[in-house]
Short mmCIF file of C-alpha atoms in Angstrom, two decimals:
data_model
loop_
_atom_site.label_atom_id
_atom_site.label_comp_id
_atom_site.label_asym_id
_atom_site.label_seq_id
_atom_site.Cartn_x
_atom_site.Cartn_y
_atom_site.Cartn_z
CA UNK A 1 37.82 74.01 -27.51
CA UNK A 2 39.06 71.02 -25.62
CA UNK A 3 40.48 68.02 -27.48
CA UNK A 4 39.27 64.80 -25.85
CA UNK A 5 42.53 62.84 -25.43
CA UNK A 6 41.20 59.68 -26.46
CA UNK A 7 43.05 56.15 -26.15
CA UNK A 8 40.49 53.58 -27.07
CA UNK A 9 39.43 50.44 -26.94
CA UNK A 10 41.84 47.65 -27.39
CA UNK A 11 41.21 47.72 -31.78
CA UNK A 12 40.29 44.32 -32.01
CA UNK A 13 37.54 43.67 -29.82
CA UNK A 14 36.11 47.04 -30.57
CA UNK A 15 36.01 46.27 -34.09
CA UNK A 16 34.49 43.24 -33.20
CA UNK A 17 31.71 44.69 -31.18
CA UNK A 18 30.99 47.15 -34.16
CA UNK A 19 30.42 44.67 -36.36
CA UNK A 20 28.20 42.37 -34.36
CA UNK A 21 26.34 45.73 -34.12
CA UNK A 22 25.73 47.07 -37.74
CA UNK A 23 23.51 45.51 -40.58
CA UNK A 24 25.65 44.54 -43.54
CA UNK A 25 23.76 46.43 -46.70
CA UNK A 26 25.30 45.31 -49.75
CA UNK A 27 28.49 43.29 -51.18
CA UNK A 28 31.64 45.59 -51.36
CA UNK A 29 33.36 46.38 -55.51
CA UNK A 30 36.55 45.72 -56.04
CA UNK A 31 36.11 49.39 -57.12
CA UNK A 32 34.83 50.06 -53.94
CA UNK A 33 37.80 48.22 -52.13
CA UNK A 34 40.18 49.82 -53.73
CA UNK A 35 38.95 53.15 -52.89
CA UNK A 36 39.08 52.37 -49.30
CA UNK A 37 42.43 51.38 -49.26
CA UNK A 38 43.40 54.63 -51.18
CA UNK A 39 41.49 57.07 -48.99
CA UNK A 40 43.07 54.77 -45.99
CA UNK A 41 46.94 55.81 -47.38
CA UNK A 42 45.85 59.24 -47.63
CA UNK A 43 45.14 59.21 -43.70
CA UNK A 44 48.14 57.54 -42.56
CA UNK A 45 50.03 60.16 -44.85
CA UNK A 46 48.19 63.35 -43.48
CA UNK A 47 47.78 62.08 -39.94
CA UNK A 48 49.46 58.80 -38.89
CA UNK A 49 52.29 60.05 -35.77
CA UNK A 50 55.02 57.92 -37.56
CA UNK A 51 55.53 59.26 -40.86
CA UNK A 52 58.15 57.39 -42.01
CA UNK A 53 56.56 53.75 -41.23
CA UNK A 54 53.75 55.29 -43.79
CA UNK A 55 55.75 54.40 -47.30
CA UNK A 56 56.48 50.87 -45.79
CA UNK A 57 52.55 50.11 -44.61
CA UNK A 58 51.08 51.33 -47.93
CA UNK A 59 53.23 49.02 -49.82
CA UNK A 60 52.10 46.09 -47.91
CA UNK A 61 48.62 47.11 -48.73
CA UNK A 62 48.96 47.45 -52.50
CA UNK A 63 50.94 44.75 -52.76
CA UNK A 64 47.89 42.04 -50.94
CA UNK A 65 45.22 44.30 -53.08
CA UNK A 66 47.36 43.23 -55.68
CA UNK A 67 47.77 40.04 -55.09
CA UNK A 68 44.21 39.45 -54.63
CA UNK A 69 44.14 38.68 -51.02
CA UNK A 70 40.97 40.95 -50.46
CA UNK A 71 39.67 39.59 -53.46
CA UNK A 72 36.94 36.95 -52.52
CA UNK A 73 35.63 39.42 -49.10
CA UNK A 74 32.75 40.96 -50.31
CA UNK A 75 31.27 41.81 -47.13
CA UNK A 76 31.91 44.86 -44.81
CA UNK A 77 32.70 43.81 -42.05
CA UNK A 78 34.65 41.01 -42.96
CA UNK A 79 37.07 43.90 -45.19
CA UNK A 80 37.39 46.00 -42.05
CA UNK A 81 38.33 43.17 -39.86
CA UNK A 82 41.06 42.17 -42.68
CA UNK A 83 41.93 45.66 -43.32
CA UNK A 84 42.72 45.87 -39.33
CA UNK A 85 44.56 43.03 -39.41
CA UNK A 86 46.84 43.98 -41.89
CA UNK A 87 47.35 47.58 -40.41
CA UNK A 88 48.67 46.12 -37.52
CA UNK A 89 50.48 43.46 -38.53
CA UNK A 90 52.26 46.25 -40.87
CA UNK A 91 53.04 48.86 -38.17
CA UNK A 92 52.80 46.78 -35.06
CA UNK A 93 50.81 49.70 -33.49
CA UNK A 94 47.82 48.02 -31.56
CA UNK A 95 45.56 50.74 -32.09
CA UNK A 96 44.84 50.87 -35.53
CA UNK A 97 41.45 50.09 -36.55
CA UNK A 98 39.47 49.84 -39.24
CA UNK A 99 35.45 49.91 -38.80
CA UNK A 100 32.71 49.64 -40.90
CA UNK A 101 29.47 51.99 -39.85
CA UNK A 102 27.60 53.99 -42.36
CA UNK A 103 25.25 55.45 -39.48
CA UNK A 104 28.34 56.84 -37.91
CA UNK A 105 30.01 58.09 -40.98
CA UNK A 106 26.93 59.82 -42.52
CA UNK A 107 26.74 61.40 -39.17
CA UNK A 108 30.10 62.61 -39.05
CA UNK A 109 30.26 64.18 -42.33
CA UNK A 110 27.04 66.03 -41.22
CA UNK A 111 28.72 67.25 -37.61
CA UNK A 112 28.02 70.72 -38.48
CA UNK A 113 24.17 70.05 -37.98
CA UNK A 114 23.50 70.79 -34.47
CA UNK A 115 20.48 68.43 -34.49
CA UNK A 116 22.41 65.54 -35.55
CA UNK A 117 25.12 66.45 -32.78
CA UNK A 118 22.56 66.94 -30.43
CA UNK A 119 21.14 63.57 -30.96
CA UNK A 120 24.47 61.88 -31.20
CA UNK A 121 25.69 63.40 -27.69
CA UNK A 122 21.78 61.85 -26.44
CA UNK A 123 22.64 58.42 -27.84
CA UNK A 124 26.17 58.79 -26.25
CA UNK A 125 25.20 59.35 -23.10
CA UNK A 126 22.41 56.76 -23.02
CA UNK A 127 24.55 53.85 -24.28
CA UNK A 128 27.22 54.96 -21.17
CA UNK A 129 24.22 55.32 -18.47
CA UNK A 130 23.68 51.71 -19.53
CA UNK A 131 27.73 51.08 -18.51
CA UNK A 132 27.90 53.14 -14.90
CA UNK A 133 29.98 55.42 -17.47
CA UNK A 134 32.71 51.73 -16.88
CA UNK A 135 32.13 51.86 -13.04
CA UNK A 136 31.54 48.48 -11.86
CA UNK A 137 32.20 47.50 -8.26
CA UNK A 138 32.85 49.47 -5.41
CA UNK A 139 33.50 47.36 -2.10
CA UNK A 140 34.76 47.37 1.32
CA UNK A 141 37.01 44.01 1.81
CA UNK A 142 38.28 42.76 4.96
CA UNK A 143 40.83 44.75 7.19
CA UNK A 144 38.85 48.00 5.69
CA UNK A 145 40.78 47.79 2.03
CA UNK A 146 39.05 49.77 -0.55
CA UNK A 147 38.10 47.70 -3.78
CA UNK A 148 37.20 50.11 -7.49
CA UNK A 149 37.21 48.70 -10.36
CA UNK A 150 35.85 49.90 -13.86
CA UNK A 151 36.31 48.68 -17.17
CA UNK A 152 36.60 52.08 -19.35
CA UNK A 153 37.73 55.64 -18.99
CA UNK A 154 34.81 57.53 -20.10
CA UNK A 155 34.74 61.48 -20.27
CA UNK A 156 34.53 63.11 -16.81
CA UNK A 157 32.38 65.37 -19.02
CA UNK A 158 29.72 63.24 -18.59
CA UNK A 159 31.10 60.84 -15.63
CA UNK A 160 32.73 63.13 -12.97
CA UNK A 161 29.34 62.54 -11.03
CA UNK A 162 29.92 58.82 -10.93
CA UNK A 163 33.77 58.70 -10.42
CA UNK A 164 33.18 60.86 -7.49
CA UNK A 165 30.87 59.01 -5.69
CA UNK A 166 32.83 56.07 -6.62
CA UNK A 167 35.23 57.98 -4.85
CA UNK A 168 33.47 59.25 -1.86
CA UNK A 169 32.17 56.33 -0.99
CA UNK A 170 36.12 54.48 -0.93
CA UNK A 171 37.22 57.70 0.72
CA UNK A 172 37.21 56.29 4.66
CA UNK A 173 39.30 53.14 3.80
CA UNK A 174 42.93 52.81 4.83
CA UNK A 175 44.29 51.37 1.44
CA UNK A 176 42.72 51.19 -2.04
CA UNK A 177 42.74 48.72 -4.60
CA UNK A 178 41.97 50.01 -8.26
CA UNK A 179 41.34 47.03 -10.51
CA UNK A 180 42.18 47.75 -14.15
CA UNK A 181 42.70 44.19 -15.18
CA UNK A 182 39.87 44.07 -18.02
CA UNK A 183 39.99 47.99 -18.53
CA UNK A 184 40.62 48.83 -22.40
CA UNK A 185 40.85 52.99 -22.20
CA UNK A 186 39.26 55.54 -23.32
CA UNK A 187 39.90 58.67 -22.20
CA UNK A 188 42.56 60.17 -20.53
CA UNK A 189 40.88 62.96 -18.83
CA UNK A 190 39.22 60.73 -16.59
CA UNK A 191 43.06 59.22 -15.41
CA UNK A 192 43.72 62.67 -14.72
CA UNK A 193 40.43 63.15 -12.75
CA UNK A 194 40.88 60.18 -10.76
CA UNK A 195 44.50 61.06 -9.57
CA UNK A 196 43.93 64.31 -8.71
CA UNK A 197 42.23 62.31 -5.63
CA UNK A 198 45.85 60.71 -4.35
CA UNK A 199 47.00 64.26 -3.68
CA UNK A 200 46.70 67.29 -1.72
CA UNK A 201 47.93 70.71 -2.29
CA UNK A 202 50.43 69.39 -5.54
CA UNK A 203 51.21 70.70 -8.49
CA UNK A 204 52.58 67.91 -10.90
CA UNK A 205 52.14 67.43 -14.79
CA UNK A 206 50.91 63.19 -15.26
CA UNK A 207 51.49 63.36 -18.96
CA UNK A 208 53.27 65.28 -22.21
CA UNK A 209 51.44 65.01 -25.15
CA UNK A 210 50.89 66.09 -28.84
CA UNK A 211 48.76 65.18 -31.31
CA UNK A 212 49.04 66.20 -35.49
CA UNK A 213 46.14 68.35 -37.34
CA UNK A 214 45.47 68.75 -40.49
CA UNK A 215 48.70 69.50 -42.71
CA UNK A 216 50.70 67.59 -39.99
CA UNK A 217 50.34 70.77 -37.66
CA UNK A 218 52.15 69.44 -34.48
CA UNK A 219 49.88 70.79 -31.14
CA UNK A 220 51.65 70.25 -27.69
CA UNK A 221 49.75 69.89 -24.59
CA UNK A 222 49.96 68.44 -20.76
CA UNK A 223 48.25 67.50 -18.39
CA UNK A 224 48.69 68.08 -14.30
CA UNK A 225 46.48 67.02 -11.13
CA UNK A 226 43.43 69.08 -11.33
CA UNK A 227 43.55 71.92 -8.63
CA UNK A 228 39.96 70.69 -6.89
CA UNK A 229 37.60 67.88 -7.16
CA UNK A 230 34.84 67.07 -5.39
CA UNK A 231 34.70 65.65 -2.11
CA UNK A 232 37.38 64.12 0.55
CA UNK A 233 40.92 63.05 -1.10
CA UNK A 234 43.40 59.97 -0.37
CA UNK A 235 46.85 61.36 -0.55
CA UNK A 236 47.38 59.45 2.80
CA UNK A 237 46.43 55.93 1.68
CA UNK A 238 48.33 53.42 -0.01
CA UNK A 239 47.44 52.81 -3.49
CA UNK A 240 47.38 49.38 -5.51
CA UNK A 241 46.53 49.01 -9.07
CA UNK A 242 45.77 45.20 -11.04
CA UNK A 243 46.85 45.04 -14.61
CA UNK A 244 46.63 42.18 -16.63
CA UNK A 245 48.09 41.56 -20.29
CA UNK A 246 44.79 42.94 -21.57
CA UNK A 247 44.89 46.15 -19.31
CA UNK A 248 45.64 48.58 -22.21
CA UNK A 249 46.18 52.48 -23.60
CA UNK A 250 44.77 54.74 -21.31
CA UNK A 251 44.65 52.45 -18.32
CA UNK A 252 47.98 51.89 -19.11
CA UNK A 253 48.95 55.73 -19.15
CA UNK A 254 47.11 56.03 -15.76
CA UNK A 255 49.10 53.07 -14.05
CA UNK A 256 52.59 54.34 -16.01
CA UNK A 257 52.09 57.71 -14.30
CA UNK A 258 51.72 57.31 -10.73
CA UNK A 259 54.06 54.58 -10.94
CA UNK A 260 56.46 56.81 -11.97
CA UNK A 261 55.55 59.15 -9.47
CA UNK A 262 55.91 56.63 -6.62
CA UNK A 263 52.30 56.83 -5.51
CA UNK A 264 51.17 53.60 -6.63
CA UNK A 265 52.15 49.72 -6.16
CA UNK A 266 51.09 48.26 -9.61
CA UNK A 267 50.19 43.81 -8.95
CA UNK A 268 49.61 41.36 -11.95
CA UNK A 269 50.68 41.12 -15.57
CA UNK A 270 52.87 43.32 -17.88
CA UNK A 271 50.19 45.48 -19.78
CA UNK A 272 49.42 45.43 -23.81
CA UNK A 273 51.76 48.37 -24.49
CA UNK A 274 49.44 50.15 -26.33
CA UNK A 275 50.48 54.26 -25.77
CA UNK A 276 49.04 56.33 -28.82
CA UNK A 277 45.90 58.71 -28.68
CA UNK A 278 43.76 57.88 -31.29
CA UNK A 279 41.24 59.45 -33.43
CA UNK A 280 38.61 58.49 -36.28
CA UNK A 281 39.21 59.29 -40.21
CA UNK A 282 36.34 58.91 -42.57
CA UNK A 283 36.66 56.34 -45.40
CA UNK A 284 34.43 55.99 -48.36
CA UNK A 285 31.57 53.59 -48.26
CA UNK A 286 30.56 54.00 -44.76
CA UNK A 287 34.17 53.20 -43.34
CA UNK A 288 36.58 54.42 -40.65
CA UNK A 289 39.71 53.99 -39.55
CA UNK A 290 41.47 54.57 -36.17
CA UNK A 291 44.53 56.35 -36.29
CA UNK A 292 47.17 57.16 -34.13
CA UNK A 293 47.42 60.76 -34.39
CA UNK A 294 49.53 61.66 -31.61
CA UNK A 295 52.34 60.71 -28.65
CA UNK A 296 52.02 60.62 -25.14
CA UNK A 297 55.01 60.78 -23.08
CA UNK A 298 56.03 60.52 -19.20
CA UNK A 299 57.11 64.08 -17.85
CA UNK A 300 59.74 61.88 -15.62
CA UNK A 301 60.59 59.40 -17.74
CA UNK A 302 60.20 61.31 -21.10
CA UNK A 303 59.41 58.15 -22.38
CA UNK A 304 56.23 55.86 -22.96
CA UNK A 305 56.03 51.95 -23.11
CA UNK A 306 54.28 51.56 -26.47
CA UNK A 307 54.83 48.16 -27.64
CA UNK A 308 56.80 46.90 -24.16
CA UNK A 309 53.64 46.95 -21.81
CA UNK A 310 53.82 48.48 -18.53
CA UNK A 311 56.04 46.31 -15.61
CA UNK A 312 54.11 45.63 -12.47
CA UNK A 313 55.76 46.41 -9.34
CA UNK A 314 54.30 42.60 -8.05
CA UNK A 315 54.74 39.98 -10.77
CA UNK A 316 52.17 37.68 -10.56
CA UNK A 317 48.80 36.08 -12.64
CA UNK A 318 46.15 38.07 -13.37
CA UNK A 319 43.54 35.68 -11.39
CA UNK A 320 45.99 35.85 -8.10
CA UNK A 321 46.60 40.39 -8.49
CA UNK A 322 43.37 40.83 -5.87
CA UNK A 323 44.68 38.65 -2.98
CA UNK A 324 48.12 39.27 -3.59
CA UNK A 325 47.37 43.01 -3.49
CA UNK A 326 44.79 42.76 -0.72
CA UNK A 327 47.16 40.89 1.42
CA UNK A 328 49.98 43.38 0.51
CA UNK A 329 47.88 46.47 1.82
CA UNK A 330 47.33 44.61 5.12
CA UNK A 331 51.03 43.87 5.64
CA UNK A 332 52.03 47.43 4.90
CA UNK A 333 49.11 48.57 7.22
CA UNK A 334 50.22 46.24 10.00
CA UNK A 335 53.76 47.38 9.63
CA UNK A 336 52.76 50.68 10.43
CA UNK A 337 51.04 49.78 13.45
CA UNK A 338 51.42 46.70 16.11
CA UNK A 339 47.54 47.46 16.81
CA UNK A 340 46.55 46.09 13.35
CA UNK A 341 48.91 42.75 13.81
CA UNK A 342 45.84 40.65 14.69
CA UNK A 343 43.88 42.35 11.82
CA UNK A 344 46.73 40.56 9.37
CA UNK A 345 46.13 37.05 11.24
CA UNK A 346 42.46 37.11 11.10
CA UNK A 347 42.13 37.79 7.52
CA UNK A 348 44.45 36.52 5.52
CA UNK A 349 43.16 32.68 5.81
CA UNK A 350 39.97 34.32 4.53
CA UNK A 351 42.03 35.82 1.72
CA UNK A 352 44.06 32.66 0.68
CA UNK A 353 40.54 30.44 1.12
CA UNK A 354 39.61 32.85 -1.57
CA UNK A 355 42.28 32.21 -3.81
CA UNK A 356 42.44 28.24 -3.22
CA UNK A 357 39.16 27.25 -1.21
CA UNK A 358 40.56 24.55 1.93
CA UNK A 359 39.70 21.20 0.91
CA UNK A 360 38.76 18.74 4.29
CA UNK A 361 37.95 14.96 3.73
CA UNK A 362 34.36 13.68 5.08
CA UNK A 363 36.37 11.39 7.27
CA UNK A 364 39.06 14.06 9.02
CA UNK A 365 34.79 16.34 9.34
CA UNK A 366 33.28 12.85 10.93
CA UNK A 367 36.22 12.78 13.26
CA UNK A 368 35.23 16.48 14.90
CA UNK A 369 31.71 15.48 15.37
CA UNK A 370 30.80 15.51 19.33
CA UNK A 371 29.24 17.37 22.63
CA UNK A 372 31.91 20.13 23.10
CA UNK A 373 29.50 21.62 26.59
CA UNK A 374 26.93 23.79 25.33
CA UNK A 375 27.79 23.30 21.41
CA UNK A 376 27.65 20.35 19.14
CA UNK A 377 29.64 19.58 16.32
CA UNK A 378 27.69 17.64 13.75
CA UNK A 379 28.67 16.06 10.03
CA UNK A 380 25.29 16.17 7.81
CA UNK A 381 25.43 16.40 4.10
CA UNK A 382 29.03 16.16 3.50
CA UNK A 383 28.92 19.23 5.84
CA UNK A 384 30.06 20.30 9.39
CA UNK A 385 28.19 22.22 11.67
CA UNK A 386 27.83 24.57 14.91
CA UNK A 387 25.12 23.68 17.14
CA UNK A 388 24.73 25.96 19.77
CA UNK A 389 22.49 24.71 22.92
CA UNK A 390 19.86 23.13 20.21
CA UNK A 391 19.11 26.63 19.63
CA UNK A 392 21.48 27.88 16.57
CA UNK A 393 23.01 26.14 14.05
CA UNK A 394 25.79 27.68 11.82
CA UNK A 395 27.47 26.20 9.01
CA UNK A 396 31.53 25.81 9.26
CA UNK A 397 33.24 26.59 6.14
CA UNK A 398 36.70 25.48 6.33
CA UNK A 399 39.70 27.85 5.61
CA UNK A 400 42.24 25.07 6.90
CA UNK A 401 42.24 21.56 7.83
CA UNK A 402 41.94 22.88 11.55
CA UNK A 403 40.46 26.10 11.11
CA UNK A 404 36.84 27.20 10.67
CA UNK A 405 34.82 30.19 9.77
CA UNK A 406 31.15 30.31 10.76
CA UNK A 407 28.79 31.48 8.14
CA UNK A 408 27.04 34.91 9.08
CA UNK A 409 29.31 35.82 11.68
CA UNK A 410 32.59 37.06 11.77
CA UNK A 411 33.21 37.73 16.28
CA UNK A 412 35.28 34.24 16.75
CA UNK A 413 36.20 31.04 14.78
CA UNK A 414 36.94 27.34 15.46
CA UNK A 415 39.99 25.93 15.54
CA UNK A 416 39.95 22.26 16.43
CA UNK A 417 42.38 20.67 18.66
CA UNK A 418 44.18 17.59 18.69
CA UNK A 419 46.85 15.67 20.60
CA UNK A 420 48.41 12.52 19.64
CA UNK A 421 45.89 12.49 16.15
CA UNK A 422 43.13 12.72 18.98
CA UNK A 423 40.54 15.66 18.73
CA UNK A 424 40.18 16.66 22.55
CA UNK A 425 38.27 20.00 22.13
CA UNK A 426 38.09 23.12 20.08
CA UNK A 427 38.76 26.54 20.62
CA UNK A 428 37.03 29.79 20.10
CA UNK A 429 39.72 32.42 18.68
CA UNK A 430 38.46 35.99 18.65
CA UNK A 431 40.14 38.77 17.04
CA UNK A 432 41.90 40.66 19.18
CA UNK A 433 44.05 37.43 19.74
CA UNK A 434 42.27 35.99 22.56
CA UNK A 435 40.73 32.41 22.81
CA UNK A 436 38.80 30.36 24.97
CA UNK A 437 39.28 26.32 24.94
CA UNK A 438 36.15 23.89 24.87
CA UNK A 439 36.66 20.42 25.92
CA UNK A 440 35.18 17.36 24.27
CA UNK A 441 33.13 15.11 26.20
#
């Protein structure tokens, strides 16, 4: 049977969610507490991938049970969010977790019923419909760049359909830009699924791995770029990948791995450093804990970046990664071809009006205003616009103090000219480089 490599959520805002989701029944015991804590020990012990950090995080434990620190929390949640805390702050491994869900427990210990699995797999599978199984955008931005982003890696079990036609329908453009800045894992089979699409004809392993059973049984697995997938693949296009300080586990793993490999340019922030596989231990009193059960390593490196993040190739903000990497892809493009120089002209004062919209006074707009032949110029509402032989009239949005765009269509823009601080006409600039000068009258 497989094993679902799973490397979820970033702890603390899933145990947040969790909470915010379940009804808090009754006031915990210190009886109660205690036996939490104990079961919790008992976990790390059997299961926890860094046995000798266990001795040192049950200590702290006991010794703030002891000391009363858990003493006045008598709600559920509020003990799981303190509990999580504390595991974290003890081992400094972000994935630790500790939820409180009775539903999800009583359901567990009963996953030998196949009607209760049956209806958890519905109720799974509903809640990611709801999602896109993560998949949020999928665009086509200027110069033909590819644009995916998704915010979780959910099972290709049950999202291969989606990532595929995510994938088919990015498939024609001549870079793509995978945007992982908000993405928190999940799992790692769907990392694997996507890449597979970057290559042709390959064999490569993407990642080492174990992961401890029961009795600390060690089990050692890999895994390489899946021999088929469906549809067209893009070994041929450039890859860039957005990472923020949030980006974390199995997002991570995916942007570690083909940056090792070379196939990727990673743009933004160092990542969360989060590395482990996870899975979920059941506590006493409707409780469970997320425990890193296993190790994921690089087959080039032999190493992972657990607690150090992963390094973008492009240092910069999180906010600037998509117009940094979008005007990266056309550079590279236009390198490779003089045909696509003019593409890099034309769009990259779009790009940077995206980043830091042009600003132009109502006096320097006033001062264009005039018969230019056929077309007018006209300031109304602390706007200018394009009047074309009283017939059309377009809005100009400004992408420099000189330079306009015209709303709804994209064949030529304006560029105002001046001599001596005098406006004397305007031109029409097309694309493919050419222009044709209007004079004012």
């Amino acid at each position: 049977m497989k094993h679902l490599l799973t490397l979820l959520l970033l702890s603390i805002s899933m145990i947040s969610v969790a909470q915010n989701d379940i009804k808090e029944e009754h006031n915990l015991t210190e009886l109660s507490k205690k036996q939490i804590i104990d079961s919790l020990t008992k976990q790390l012990e059997e299961f926890y991938i860094r046995p000798n950090a266990v001795g040192e995080i049950k200590k702290k434990l006991n010794e703030k049970y002891k000391k009363g620190v858990y003493r006045d929390i008598v709600k559920p949640n509020e003990f799981a969010g303190k509990l999580s805390s504390d595991l974290i702050e003890a081992s400094k491994d972000l994935h630790f977790g500790v939820v409180y869900d009775p539903e999800w427990t009583e359901n567990h210990l009963r996953k030998e019923n196949k009607e209760v699995q049956k209806k958890i797999k519905a109720e799974e599978l509903a809640e990611a419909k709801k999602k896109n199984f993560g998949f949020q955008q999928t665009r086509i931005l200027e110069g033909n760049i590819g644009y995916l982003k998704f915010d979780y890696f959910e099972d290709p079990a049950i999202a291969s359909e989606t990532a595929a036609s995510a994938m088919q329908f990015l498939s024609s453009t001549d870079a793509l830009i995978i945007d992982l800045r908000q993405n928190n894992g999940g799992a790692m089979e769907m990392g694997q699924f996507l890449s597979s699409y970057f290559y042709s004809g390959k064999e490569l392993p993407l990642y080492k791995y174990y992961y401890t059973e029961k009795n600390r049984k060690k089990v050692e697995r890999e895994m390489w770029l899946l021999p088929s997938v469906p549809g067209k693949r893009m070994e041929d296009v450039d890859i860039y990948i957005l990472t923020s300080n949030t980006t974390f586990s199995a997002a991570e793993w995916m942007s570690y791995s083909l940056q090792n490999l070379k196939r990727v340019t990673i743009v933004g922030e160092r990542t969360a450093g989060g590395a482990h596989p996870i899975d979920r231990k059941v506590l006493p009193n409707g409780f469970f804990v997320n425990i890193p059960f296993g190790e994921v390593n690089d087959p080039i490196t032999n190493t992972d970046f657990e607690g150090k993040g992963v390094m973008p190739d492009v240092l910069c903000k999180s906010e600037e990664a998509i117009n940094t990497s979008h005007i990266l892809a056309l550079q590279k493009l236009s390198s490779k071809s003089k045909d696509l120089e003019n593409n890099l002209d034309w769009y990259i004062p779009i790009i940077k009006n995206r980043q830091k919209k042009a600003s132009v006074t109502d006096e320097i707009l006033k001062s264009y205003q005039g018969k230019y032949g056929k077309v007018e110029l006209k300031f109304e509402n602390n706007n200018l616009y394009y009047k074309w032989n009283n017939i059309a009239t377009l809005l100009l949005i400004p992408l420099d103090q000189d330079l306009f765009l015209l709303d709804g269509i994209d064949d030529f823009r304006i560029q105002i000219v001046s001599e001596n601080g005098v406006v004397t006409g305007f031109k029409r600039i097309y694309q493919v480089g050419q222009d044709k000068f209007y004079k004012k009258e």
